[in-house]
């Protein structure tokens, strides 16, 4: 096993720095959610089905827009993120919107015991989540511990193939190793492509987990795959003018896996 917390402790600092630089105006407002707004993509909502009354845990929820959207759709949603500053924004928005959505500041690898009590119907995560995980075997164990028997993981993320591609001098290049696994693909300071956080200087650690590994660790943790769909990328921030070319490769995926 890698020294997980060496990476996640630093990423907490980095994400708090990004949150500090971002402006509230960048996030959907409390009134947007109070009026029934949702930022979830149609294909994600379709994969989830009817979530009314379901207990849903959102891992790596950032400032909570997706979590609040699940709340609007009727789920009993709880969001978790390692960055206390982002969780503060998320809880503030929930309170102002009058939505009973709960937020917890915690490392996925140090999830409070009550969130690992096997009673969630759905664990949701994605939107750029997997690249921040230094160890996915342990992550899969935690997902399984959070789910009730018969509960589902709904993962919608950038495809790890797309995460390896980049634009350099106007050309599409292979920027990192798809098979890097425990070896961080980025260990960077002074650079950030996160909107509103471009001036961030803290080092961030990112990882590349082949899609086959993601499925294998989930199977080992006692989940079986019900759905795996690949989609072209919509990430103009990554591919810019080469987006049409990049869209010939898988750019995103939705995976649904159920606990036995
Ligand atoms: C690209 S953002 C994901 C945004 C998300 N899709 C959303 O709902 O808006 C990645 C998030 O993962 C969080 N994160 C990174 N490592 C984490 C960890 N070990 N435990 C919990 N959250 C973590 C970061 O703080 C950040 O908010």
PDB file of C-alpha atoms and ligand atoms in Angstrom:
ATOM      1  CA  UNK A   1       0.000   0.000   0.000  1.00  0.00           C
ATOM      2  CA  UNK A   2       1.136   3.534  -0.768  1.00  0.00           C
ATOM      3  CA  UNK A   3       1.558   6.169   1.885  1.00  0.00           C
ATOM      4  CA  UNK A   4      -1.939   7.439   1.199  1.00  0.00           C
ATOM      5  CA  UNK A   5      -1.976  10.374   3.583  1.00  0.00           C
ATOM      6  CA  UNK A   6       1.280  11.825   2.310  1.00  0.00           C
ATOM      7  CA  UNK A   7      -0.682  12.570  -0.876  1.00  0.00           C
ATOM      8  CA  UNK A   8      -4.152  13.296   0.469  1.00  0.00           C
ATOM      9  CA  UNK A   9      -2.932  15.698   3.193  1.00  0.00           C
ATOM     10  CA  UNK A  10      -1.183  17.773   0.549  1.00  0.00           C
ATOM     11  CA  UNK A  11      -4.202  17.619  -1.781  1.00  0.00           C
ATOM     12  CA  UNK A  12      -6.384  18.943   1.065  1.00  0.00           C
ATOM     13  CA  UNK A  13      -4.131  21.992   1.296  1.00  0.00           C
ATOM     14  CA  UNK A  14      -4.178  22.402  -2.495  1.00  0.00           C
ATOM     15  CA  UNK A  15      -7.983  22.201  -2.746  1.00  0.00           C
ATOM     16  CA  UNK A  16      -8.466  24.630   0.124  1.00  0.00           C
ATOM     17  CA  UNK A  17      -6.197  27.038  -1.729  1.00  0.00           C
ATOM     18  CA  UNK A  18      -8.270  26.667  -4.912  1.00  0.00           C
ATOM     19  CA  UNK A  19     -11.488  27.202  -2.916  1.00  0.00           C
ATOM     20  CA  UNK A  20     -10.069  30.341  -1.384  1.00  0.00           C
ATOM     21  CA  UNK A  21      -9.338  31.812  -4.811  1.00  0.00           C
ATOM     22  CA  UNK A  22     -12.712  30.991  -6.319  1.00  0.00           C
ATOM     23  CA  UNK A  23     -15.642  33.385  -6.104  1.00  0.00           C
ATOM     24  CA  UNK A  24     -19.067  32.397  -4.849  1.00  0.00           C
ATOM     25  CA  UNK A  25     -20.520  33.778  -8.094  1.00  0.00           C
ATOM     26  CA  UNK A  26     -18.903  30.799  -9.895  1.00  0.00           C
ATOM     27  CA  UNK A  27     -21.220  28.347  -8.154  1.00  0.00           C
ATOM     28  CA  UNK A  28     -24.956  27.915  -8.688  1.00  0.00           C
ATOM     29  CA  UNK A  29     -26.726  29.986  -6.023  1.00  0.00           C
ATOM     30  CA  UNK A  30     -28.841  28.769  -3.119  1.00  0.00           C
ATOM     31  CA  UNK A  31     -31.923  30.165  -4.872  1.00  0.00           C
ATOM     32  CA  UNK A  32     -31.131  28.043  -7.952  1.00  0.00           C
ATOM     33  CA  UNK A  33     -31.478  24.901  -5.797  1.00  0.00           C
ATOM     34  CA  UNK A  34     -34.344  26.304  -3.704  1.00  0.00           C
ATOM     35  CA  UNK A  35     -36.262  26.742  -6.976  1.00  0.00           C
ATOM     36  CA  UNK A  36     -35.660  23.104  -7.959  1.00  0.00           C
ATOM     37  CA  UNK A  37     -32.517  23.533 -10.094  1.00  0.00           C
ATOM     38  CA  UNK A  38     -30.172  20.629 -10.826  1.00  0.00           C
ATOM     39  CA  UNK A  39     -26.723  20.566 -12.438  1.00  0.00           C
ATOM     40  CA  UNK A  40     -26.658  16.802 -12.989  1.00  0.00           C
ATOM     41  CA  UNK A  41     -26.251  15.554 -16.554  1.00  0.00           C
ATOM     42  CA  UNK A  42     -29.221  13.737 -18.071  1.00  0.00           C
ATOM     43  CA  UNK A  43     -27.257  10.503 -18.551  1.00  0.00           C
ATOM     44  CA  UNK A  44     -26.284  10.474 -14.849  1.00  0.00           C
ATOM     45  CA  UNK A  45     -29.866  11.041 -13.715  1.00  0.00           C
ATOM     46  CA  UNK A  46     -31.008   8.295 -16.091  1.00  0.00           C
ATOM     47  CA  UNK A  47     -28.389   5.865 -14.708  1.00  0.00           C
ATOM     48  CA  UNK A  48     -29.496   6.648 -11.135  1.00  0.00           C
ATOM     49  CA  UNK A  49     -33.220   6.125 -11.783  1.00  0.00           C
ATOM     50  CA  UNK A  50     -35.698   7.337  -9.161  1.00  0.00           C
ATOM     51  CA  UNK A  51     -33.696   8.445  -6.103  1.00  0.00           C
ATOM     52  CA  UNK A  52     -36.613   9.776  -4.054  1.00  0.00           C
ATOM     53  CA  UNK A  53     -36.183   8.720  -0.427  1.00  0.00           C
ATOM     54  CA  UNK A  54     -32.872   6.957  -1.083  1.00  0.00           C
ATOM     55  CA  UNK A  55     -29.906   7.500   1.224  1.00  0.00           C
ATOM     56  CA  UNK A  56     -27.145   8.786  -1.050  1.00  0.00           C
ATOM     57  CA  UNK A  57     -23.504   9.400  -0.144  1.00  0.00           C
ATOM     58  CA  UNK A  58     -21.566  11.680  -2.496  1.00  0.00           C
ATOM     59  CA  UNK A  59     -17.789  11.221  -2.175  1.00  0.00           C
ATOM     60  CA  UNK A  60     -15.458  14.078  -3.223  1.00  0.00           C
ATOM     61  CA  UNK A  61     -18.403  16.452  -3.510  1.00  0.00           C
ATOM     62  CA  UNK A  62     -16.381  19.674  -3.834  1.00  0.00           C
ATOM     63  CA  UNK A  63     -18.680  22.681  -3.185  1.00  0.00           C
ATOM     64  CA  UNK A  64     -21.731  20.439  -3.285  1.00  0.00           C
ATOM     65  CA  UNK A  65     -23.587  21.392  -6.487  1.00  0.00           C
ATOM     66  CA  UNK A  66     -24.147  17.759  -7.504  1.00  0.00           C
ATOM     67  CA  UNK A  67     -25.016  16.756  -3.923  1.00  0.00           C
ATOM     68  CA  UNK A  68     -27.589  19.538  -3.666  1.00  0.00           C
ATOM     69  CA  UNK A  69     -29.025  18.465  -7.018  1.00  0.00           C
ATOM     70  CA  UNK A  70     -29.541  14.943  -5.660  1.00  0.00           C
ATOM     71  CA  UNK A  71     -31.295  16.559  -2.709  1.00  0.00           C
ATOM     72  CA  UNK A  72     -33.551  18.491  -5.098  1.00  0.00           C
ATOM     73  CA  UNK A  73     -34.375  15.182  -6.821  1.00  0.00           C
ATOM     74  CA  UNK A  74     -35.530  13.804  -3.467  1.00  0.00           C
ATOM     75  CA  UNK A  75     -32.544  11.825  -2.188  1.00  0.00           C
ATOM     76  CA  UNK A  76     -31.420  12.033   1.451  1.00  0.00           C
ATOM     77  CA  UNK A  77     -28.001  13.236   0.392  1.00  0.00           C
ATOM     78  CA  UNK A  78     -24.741  13.516   2.333  1.00  0.00           C
ATOM     79  CA  UNK A  79     -21.649  15.044   0.688  1.00  0.00           C
ATOM     80  CA  UNK A  80     -18.066  14.413   1.764  1.00  0.00           C
ATOM     81  CA  UNK A  81     -14.957  16.275   0.670  1.00  0.00           C
ATOM     82  CA  UNK A  82     -11.439  16.545   2.043  1.00  0.00           C
ATOM     83  CA  UNK A  83     -11.395  20.336   1.737  1.00  0.00           C
ATOM     84  CA  UNK A  84     -13.027  22.074   4.738  1.00  0.00           C
ATOM     85  CA  UNK A  85     -13.255  25.336   2.815  1.00  0.00           C
ATOM     86  CA  UNK A  86     -15.274  23.723   0.049  1.00  0.00           C
ATOM     87  CA  UNK A  87     -17.507  21.963   2.584  1.00  0.00           C
ATOM     88  CA  UNK A  88     -18.132  25.305   4.276  1.00  0.00           C
ATOM     89  CA  UNK A  89     -19.395  26.742   0.958  1.00  0.00           C
ATOM     90  CA  UNK A  90     -21.504  23.628   0.325  1.00  0.00           C
ATOM     91  CA  UNK A  91     -23.169  23.679   3.774  1.00  0.00           C
ATOM     92  CA  UNK A  92     -23.806  27.400   3.508  1.00  0.00           C
ATOM     93  CA  UNK A  93     -25.568  26.915   0.169  1.00  0.00           C
ATOM     94  CA  UNK A  94     -27.660  24.021   1.533  1.00  0.00           C
ATOM     95  CA  UNK A  95     -28.726  26.057   4.576  1.00  0.00           C
ATOM     96  CA  UNK A  96     -29.591  29.113   2.482  1.00  0.00           C
ATOM     97  CA  UNK A  97     -31.544  26.917   0.060  1.00  0.00           C
ATOM     98  CA  UNK A  98     -33.408  25.281   2.949  1.00  0.00           C
ATOM     99  CA  UNK A  99     -32.433  21.814   1.732  1.00  0.00           C
ATOM    100  CA  UNK A 100     -31.804  19.037   4.299  1.00  0.00           C
ATOM    101  CA  UNK A 101     -28.496  18.043   2.672  1.00  0.00           C
ATOM    102  CA  UNK A 102     -25.626  17.297   5.044  1.00  0.00           C
ATOM    103  CA  UNK A 103     -21.934  17.943   4.343  1.00  0.00           C
ATOM    104  CA  UNK A 104     -18.928  16.424   6.092  1.00  0.00           C
ATOM    105  CA  UNK A 105     -15.278  17.454   5.765  1.00  0.00           C
ATOM    106  CA  UNK A 106     -13.314  14.195   5.642  1.00  0.00           C
ATOM    107  CA  UNK A 107     -10.714  12.283   3.670  1.00  0.00           C
ATOM    108  CA  UNK A 108     -12.288   9.371   1.751  1.00  0.00           C
ATOM    109  CA  UNK A 109      -9.573   7.258   3.411  1.00  0.00           C
ATOM    110  CA  UNK A 110     -10.678   8.441   6.857  1.00  0.00           C
ATOM    111  CA  UNK A 111     -14.427   8.360   6.440  1.00  0.00           C
ATOM    112  CA  UNK A 112     -16.250   8.664   9.802  1.00  0.00           C
ATOM    113  CA  UNK A 113     -17.458   5.284  11.100  1.00  0.00           C
ATOM    114  CA  UNK A 114     -21.149   6.259  10.798  1.00  0.00           C
ATOM    115  CA  UNK A 115     -20.685   6.712   7.046  1.00  0.00           C
ATOM    116  CA  UNK A 116     -19.189   3.212   6.768  1.00  0.00           C
ATOM    117  CA  UNK A 117     -22.116   1.471   8.465  1.00  0.00           C
ATOM    118  CA  UNK A 118     -23.436  -0.251   5.316  1.00  0.00           C
ATOM    119  CA  UNK A 119     -26.626   1.713   5.120  1.00  0.00           C
ATOM    120  CA  UNK A 120     -26.415   3.868   1.999  1.00  0.00           C
ATOM    121  CA  UNK A 121     -28.578   2.914  -0.979  1.00  0.00           C
ATOM    122  CA  UNK A 122     -26.306   4.798  -3.380  1.00  0.00           C
ATOM    123  CA  UNK A 123     -22.695   5.964  -3.326  1.00  0.00           C
ATOM    124  CA  UNK A 124     -22.181   8.595  -6.022  1.00  0.00           C
ATOM    125  CA  UNK A 125     -18.819  10.010  -7.115  1.00  0.00           C
ATOM    126  CA  UNK A 126     -16.998  11.332 -10.167  1.00  0.00           C
ATOM    127  CA  UNK A 127     -16.614  14.492 -12.199  1.00  0.00           C
ATOM    128  CA  UNK A 128     -12.832  14.288 -11.817  1.00  0.00           C
ATOM    129  CA  UNK A 129     -12.679  12.173  -8.661  1.00  0.00           C
ATOM    130  CA  UNK A 130     -10.608   9.059  -9.451  1.00  0.00           C
ATOM    131  CA  UNK A 131      -7.418  10.965 -10.359  1.00  0.00           C
ATOM    132  CA  UNK A 132      -7.137  12.162  -6.741  1.00  0.00           C
ATOM    133  CA  UNK A 133      -7.067   8.657  -5.272  1.00  0.00           C
ATOM    134  CA  UNK A 134      -3.605   7.258  -4.412  1.00  0.00           C
ATOM    135  CA  UNK A 135      -5.025   3.770  -3.732  1.00  0.00           C
ATOM    136  CA  UNK A 136      -8.189   2.443  -5.394  1.00  0.00           C
ATOM    137  CA  UNK A 137      -8.200  -0.977  -3.700  1.00  0.00           C
ATOM    138  CA  UNK A 138      -8.724   0.768  -0.352  1.00  0.00           C
ATOM    139  CA  UNK A 139     -11.224   3.167  -1.973  1.00  0.00           C
ATOM    140  CA  UNK A 140     -13.316   0.206  -3.243  1.00  0.00           C
ATOM    141  CA  UNK A 141     -13.299  -1.333   0.238  1.00  0.00           C
ATOM    142  CA  UNK A 142     -14.617   1.950   1.677  1.00  0.00           C
ATOM    143  CA  UNK A 143     -17.327   2.252  -1.008  1.00  0.00           C
ATOM    144  CA  UNK A 144     -18.442  -1.314  -0.223  1.00  0.00           C
ATOM    145  CA  UNK A 145     -18.461  -0.561   3.519  1.00  0.00           C
ATOM    146  CA  UNK A 146     -20.715   2.460   2.973  1.00  0.00           C
ATOM    147  CA  UNK A 147     -23.282   0.563   0.859  1.00  0.00           C
ATOM    148  CA  UNK A 148     -26.082  -1.619   2.178  1.00  0.00           C
ATOM    149  CA  UNK A 149     -26.276  -5.098   0.620  1.00  0.00           C
ATOM    150  CA  UNK A 150     -27.973  -4.518  -2.761  1.00  0.00           C
ATOM    151  CA  UNK A 151     -26.951  -0.831  -2.791  1.00  0.00           C
ATOM    152  CA  UNK A 152     -25.236   0.714  -5.821  1.00  0.00           C
ATOM    153  CA  UNK A 153     -22.127   2.688  -6.681  1.00  0.00           C
ATOM    154  CA  UNK A 154     -22.806   5.272  -9.415  1.00  0.00           C
ATOM    155  CA  UNK A 155     -19.508   6.521 -10.814  1.00  0.00           C
ATOM    156  CA  UNK A 156     -19.395   9.060 -13.645  1.00  0.00           C
ATOM    157  CA  UNK A 157     -15.933  10.310 -14.385  1.00  0.00           C
ATOM    158  CA  UNK A 158     -13.455  11.436 -16.986  1.00  0.00           C
ATOM    159  CA  UNK A 159     -12.173   8.363 -18.815  1.00  0.00           C
ATOM    160  CA  UNK A 160      -8.605   7.556 -17.660  1.00  0.00           C
ATOM    161  CA  UNK A 161      -7.565   7.508 -21.325  1.00  0.00           C
ATOM    162  CA  UNK A 162      -8.683  11.136 -21.758  1.00  0.00           C
ATOM    163  CA  UNK A 163      -6.854  12.096 -18.536  1.00  0.00           C
ATOM    164  CA  UNK A 164      -3.595  11.039 -20.241  1.00  0.00           C
ATOM    165  CA  UNK A 165      -4.102  13.281 -23.247  1.00  0.00           C
ATOM    166  CA  UNK A 166      -3.148  16.914 -23.454  1.00  0.00           C
ATOM    167  CA  UNK A 167      -2.590  19.726 -25.959  1.00  0.00           C
ATOM    168  CA  UNK A 168       0.958  20.947 -26.498  1.00  0.00           C
ATOM    169  CA  UNK A 169       1.821  23.489 -29.199  1.00  0.00           C
ATOM    170  CA  UNK A 170      -1.618  22.937 -30.703  1.00  0.00           C
ATOM    171  CA  UNK A 171      -1.125  19.154 -31.004  1.00  0.00           C
ATOM    172  CA  UNK A 172      -2.879  16.343 -29.176  1.00  0.00           C
ATOM    173  CA  UNK A 173      -0.210  14.463 -27.198  1.00  0.00           C
ATOM    174  CA  UNK A 174       0.005  11.574 -24.740  1.00  0.00           C
ATOM    175  CA  UNK A 175       0.956  13.603 -21.664  1.00  0.00           C
ATOM    176  CA  UNK A 176       1.119  10.880 -19.022  1.00  0.00           C
ATOM    177  CA  UNK A 177       1.209   7.123 -18.482  1.00  0.00           C
ATOM    178  CA  UNK A 178      -2.214   5.406 -18.512  1.00  0.00           C
ATOM    179  CA  UNK A 179      -0.695   2.579 -16.414  1.00  0.00           C
ATOM    180  CA  UNK A 180       1.009   4.810 -13.794  1.00  0.00           C
ATOM    181  CA  UNK A 181      -1.213   3.523 -10.935  1.00  0.00           C
ATOM    182  CA  UNK A 182       0.478   4.266  -7.552  1.00  0.00           C
ATOM    183  CA  UNK A 183       3.035   6.519  -9.227  1.00  0.00           C
ATOM    184  CA  UNK A 184       1.699  10.101  -9.220  1.00  0.00           C
ATOM    185  CA  UNK A 185       1.305  11.400 -12.792  1.00  0.00           C
ATOM    186  CA  UNK A 186       1.281  15.003 -11.621  1.00  0.00           C
ATOM    187  CA  UNK A 187       3.194  16.458  -8.755  1.00  0.00           C
ATOM    188  CA  UNK A 188       2.917  20.063  -9.620  1.00  0.00           C
ATOM    189  CA  UNK A 189       3.151  23.403  -7.970  1.00  0.00           C
ATOM    190  CA  UNK A 190       2.360  26.770  -9.511  1.00  0.00           C
ATOM    191  CA  UNK A 191      -0.061  25.460 -12.102  1.00  0.00           C
ATOM    192  CA  UNK A 192      -3.770  24.860 -11.978  1.00  0.00           C
ATOM    193  CA  UNK A 193      -6.357  24.393 -14.693  1.00  0.00           C
ATOM    194  CA  UNK A 194      -9.255  24.695 -12.268  1.00  0.00           C
ATOM    195  CA  UNK A 195     -11.478  27.606 -13.256  1.00  0.00           C
ATOM    196  CA  UNK A 196     -11.089  30.452 -10.786  1.00  0.00           C
ATOM    197  CA  UNK A 197      -8.088  28.747  -9.161  1.00  0.00           C
ATOM    198  CA  UNK A 198      -5.522  29.421 -11.888  1.00  0.00           C
ATOM    199  CA  UNK A 199      -3.237  31.291  -9.479  1.00  0.00           C
ATOM    200  CA  UNK A 200      -3.028  28.349  -7.040  1.00  0.00           C
ATOM    201  CA  UNK A 201       0.555  27.420  -6.143  1.00  0.00           C
ATOM    202  CA  UNK A 202       0.270  24.367  -3.859  1.00  0.00           C
ATOM    203  CA  UNK A 203       1.527  20.979  -5.088  1.00  0.00           C
ATOM    204  CA  UNK A 204      -1.221  18.602  -6.247  1.00  0.00           C
ATOM    205  CA  UNK A 205      -0.886  14.837  -6.644  1.00  0.00           C
ATOM    206  CA  UNK A 206      -2.903  13.090  -9.356  1.00  0.00           C
ATOM    207  CA  UNK A 207      -2.987   9.432 -10.368  1.00  0.00           C
ATOM    208  CA  UNK A 208      -3.982   7.317 -13.364  1.00  0.00           C
ATOM    209  CA  UNK A 209      -6.024   4.150 -12.779  1.00  0.00           C
ATOM    210  CA  UNK A 210      -6.747   1.994 -15.846  1.00  0.00           C
ATOM    211  CA  UNK A 211     -10.463   1.339 -16.255  1.00  0.00           C
ATOM    212  CA  UNK A 212      -9.810  -2.406 -15.917  1.00  0.00           C
ATOM    213  CA  UNK A 213      -8.286  -1.817 -12.471  1.00  0.00           C
ATOM    214  CA  UNK A 214     -11.356   0.153 -11.360  1.00  0.00           C
ATOM    215  CA  UNK A 215     -13.622  -2.763 -12.271  1.00  0.00           C
ATOM    216  CA  UNK A 216     -11.276  -5.329 -10.727  1.00  0.00           C
ATOM    217  CA  UNK A 217     -11.006  -3.595  -7.339  1.00  0.00           C
ATOM    218  CA  UNK A 218     -14.787  -3.210  -7.181  1.00  0.00           C
ATOM    219  CA  UNK A 219     -15.238  -6.922  -7.970  1.00  0.00           C
ATOM    220  CA  UNK A 220     -12.723  -7.811  -5.240  1.00  0.00           C
ATOM    221  CA  UNK A 221     -14.661  -5.621  -2.798  1.00  0.00           C
ATOM    222  CA  UNK A 222     -17.873  -7.568  -3.509  1.00  0.00           C
ATOM    223  CA  UNK A 223     -19.587  -5.402  -6.145  1.00  0.00           C
ATOM    224  CA  UNK A 224     -20.680  -6.531  -9.583  1.00  0.00           C
ATOM    225  CA  UNK A 225     -20.948  -4.307 -12.643  1.00  0.00           C
ATOM    226  CA  UNK A 226     -24.440  -3.664 -13.980  1.00  0.00           C
ATOM    227  CA  UNK A 227     -23.567  -0.924 -16.456  1.00  0.00           C
ATOM    228  CA  UNK A 228     -20.444   0.485 -18.062  1.00  0.00           C
ATOM    229  CA  UNK A 229     -20.922   3.111 -20.763  1.00  0.00           C
ATOM    230  CA  UNK A 230     -18.213   5.153 -22.474  1.00  0.00           C
ATOM    231  CA  UNK A 231     -18.835   8.585 -23.980  1.00  0.00           C
ATOM    232  CA  UNK A 232     -16.858  11.120 -26.015  1.00  0.00           C
ATOM    233  CA  UNK A 233     -15.249  13.950 -24.043  1.00  0.00           C
ATOM    234  CA  UNK A 234     -16.980  17.286 -23.526  1.00  0.00           C
ATOM    235  CA  UNK A 235     -13.833  18.711 -21.847  1.00  0.00           C
ATOM    236  CA  UNK A 236     -13.103  21.817 -23.932  1.00  0.00           C
ATOM    237  CA  UNK A 237     -10.834  22.963 -21.044  1.00  0.00           C
ATOM    238  CA  UNK A 238      -8.578  19.968 -21.764  1.00  0.00           C
ATOM    239  CA  UNK A 239      -8.767  19.688 -25.559  1.00  0.00           C
ATOM    240  CA  UNK A 240      -9.601  23.225 -26.729  1.00  0.00           C
ATOM    241  CA  UNK A 241      -9.630  23.387 -30.539  1.00  0.00           C
ATOM    242  CA  UNK A 242      -8.815  19.650 -30.748  1.00  0.00           C
ATOM    243  CA  UNK A 243     -11.987  18.561 -28.970  1.00  0.00           C
ATOM    244  CA  UNK A 244     -13.547  17.152 -32.163  1.00  0.00           C
ATOM    245  CA  UNK A 245     -10.438  15.007 -32.742  1.00  0.00           C
ATOM    246  CA  UNK A 246     -10.331  13.865 -29.090  1.00  0.00           C
ATOM    247  CA  UNK A 247     -13.993  12.891 -29.257  1.00  0.00           C
ATOM    248  CA  UNK A 248     -13.040   9.918 -31.452  1.00  0.00           C
ATOM    249  CA  UNK A 249     -11.655   8.317 -28.257  1.00  0.00           C
ATOM    250  CA  UNK A 250     -13.511   7.602 -25.003  1.00  0.00           C
ATOM    251  CA  UNK A 251     -13.564  10.735 -22.848  1.00  0.00           C
ATOM    252  CA  UNK A 252     -15.971   9.895 -20.034  1.00  0.00           C
ATOM    253  CA  UNK A 253     -17.758   6.908 -18.551  1.00  0.00           C
ATOM    254  CA  UNK A 254     -20.634   5.913 -16.310  1.00  0.00           C
ATOM    255  CA  UNK A 255     -20.278   2.785 -14.216  1.00  0.00           C
ATOM    256  CA  UNK A 256     -22.986   1.260 -12.026  1.00  0.00           C
ATOM    257  CA  UNK A 257     -21.878  -1.532  -9.673  1.00  0.00           C
ATOM    258  CA  UNK A 258     -24.062  -3.242  -7.091  1.00  0.00           C
ATOM    259  CA  UNK A 259     -23.036  -4.695  -3.738  1.00  0.00           C
ATOM    260  CA  UNK A 260     -23.930  -8.377  -3.402  1.00  0.00           C
TER     261      UNK A 260
HETATM  262  C1  LIG B   1     -12.455  17.795  -9.517  1.00  0.00           C
HETATM  263  S1  LIG B   1     -13.156  17.859  -7.936  1.00  0.00           S
HETATM  264  C2  LIG B   1     -14.637  16.900  -8.117  1.00  0.00           C
HETATM  265  C3  LIG B   1     -15.789  17.785  -8.305  1.00  0.00           C
HETATM  266  C4  LIG B   1     -17.091  17.031  -8.218  1.00  0.00           C
HETATM  267  N1  LIG B   1     -17.319  16.308  -9.406  1.00  0.00           N
HETATM  268  C5  LIG B   1     -18.275  17.909  -7.948  1.00  0.00           C
HETATM  269  O1  LIG B   1     -19.220  17.387  -7.398  1.00  0.00           O
HETATM  270  O2  LIG B   1     -18.276  19.093  -8.292  1.00  0.00           O
HETATM  271  C6  LIG B   1     -12.194  16.712  -6.970  1.00  0.00           C
HETATM  272  C7  LIG B   1     -12.567  16.812  -5.502  1.00  0.00           C
HETATM  273  O3  LIG B   1     -11.988  15.720  -4.803  1.00  0.00           O
HETATM  274  C8  LIG B   1     -11.660  16.180  -3.505  1.00  0.00           C
HETATM  275  N2  LIG B   1     -10.705  15.229  -2.934  1.00  0.00           N
HETATM  276  C9  LIG B   1      -9.450  14.963  -3.371  1.00  0.00           C
HETATM  277  N3  LIG B   1      -8.906  13.979  -2.635  1.00  0.00           N
HETATM  278  C10 LIG B   1      -9.829  13.624  -1.704  1.00  0.00           C
HETATM  279  C11 LIG B   1      -9.846  12.666  -0.640  1.00  0.00           C
HETATM  280  N4  LIG B   1      -8.798  11.891  -0.385  1.00  0.00           N
HETATM  281  N5  LIG B   1     -10.958  12.573   0.128  1.00  0.00           N
HETATM  282  C12 LIG B   1     -12.039  13.383  -0.095  1.00  0.00           C
HETATM  283  N6  LIG B   1     -12.072  14.303  -1.100  1.00  0.00           N
HETATM  284  C13 LIG B   1     -10.983  14.422  -1.877  1.00  0.00           C
HETATM  285  C14 LIG B   1     -11.125  17.583  -3.732  1.00  0.00           C
HETATM  286  O4  LIG B   1     -11.136  18.377  -2.574  1.00  0.00           O
HETATM  287  C15 LIG B   1     -12.068  18.079  -4.830  1.00  0.00           C
HETATM  288  O5  LIG B   1     -13.140  18.800  -4.277  1.00  0.00           O
END
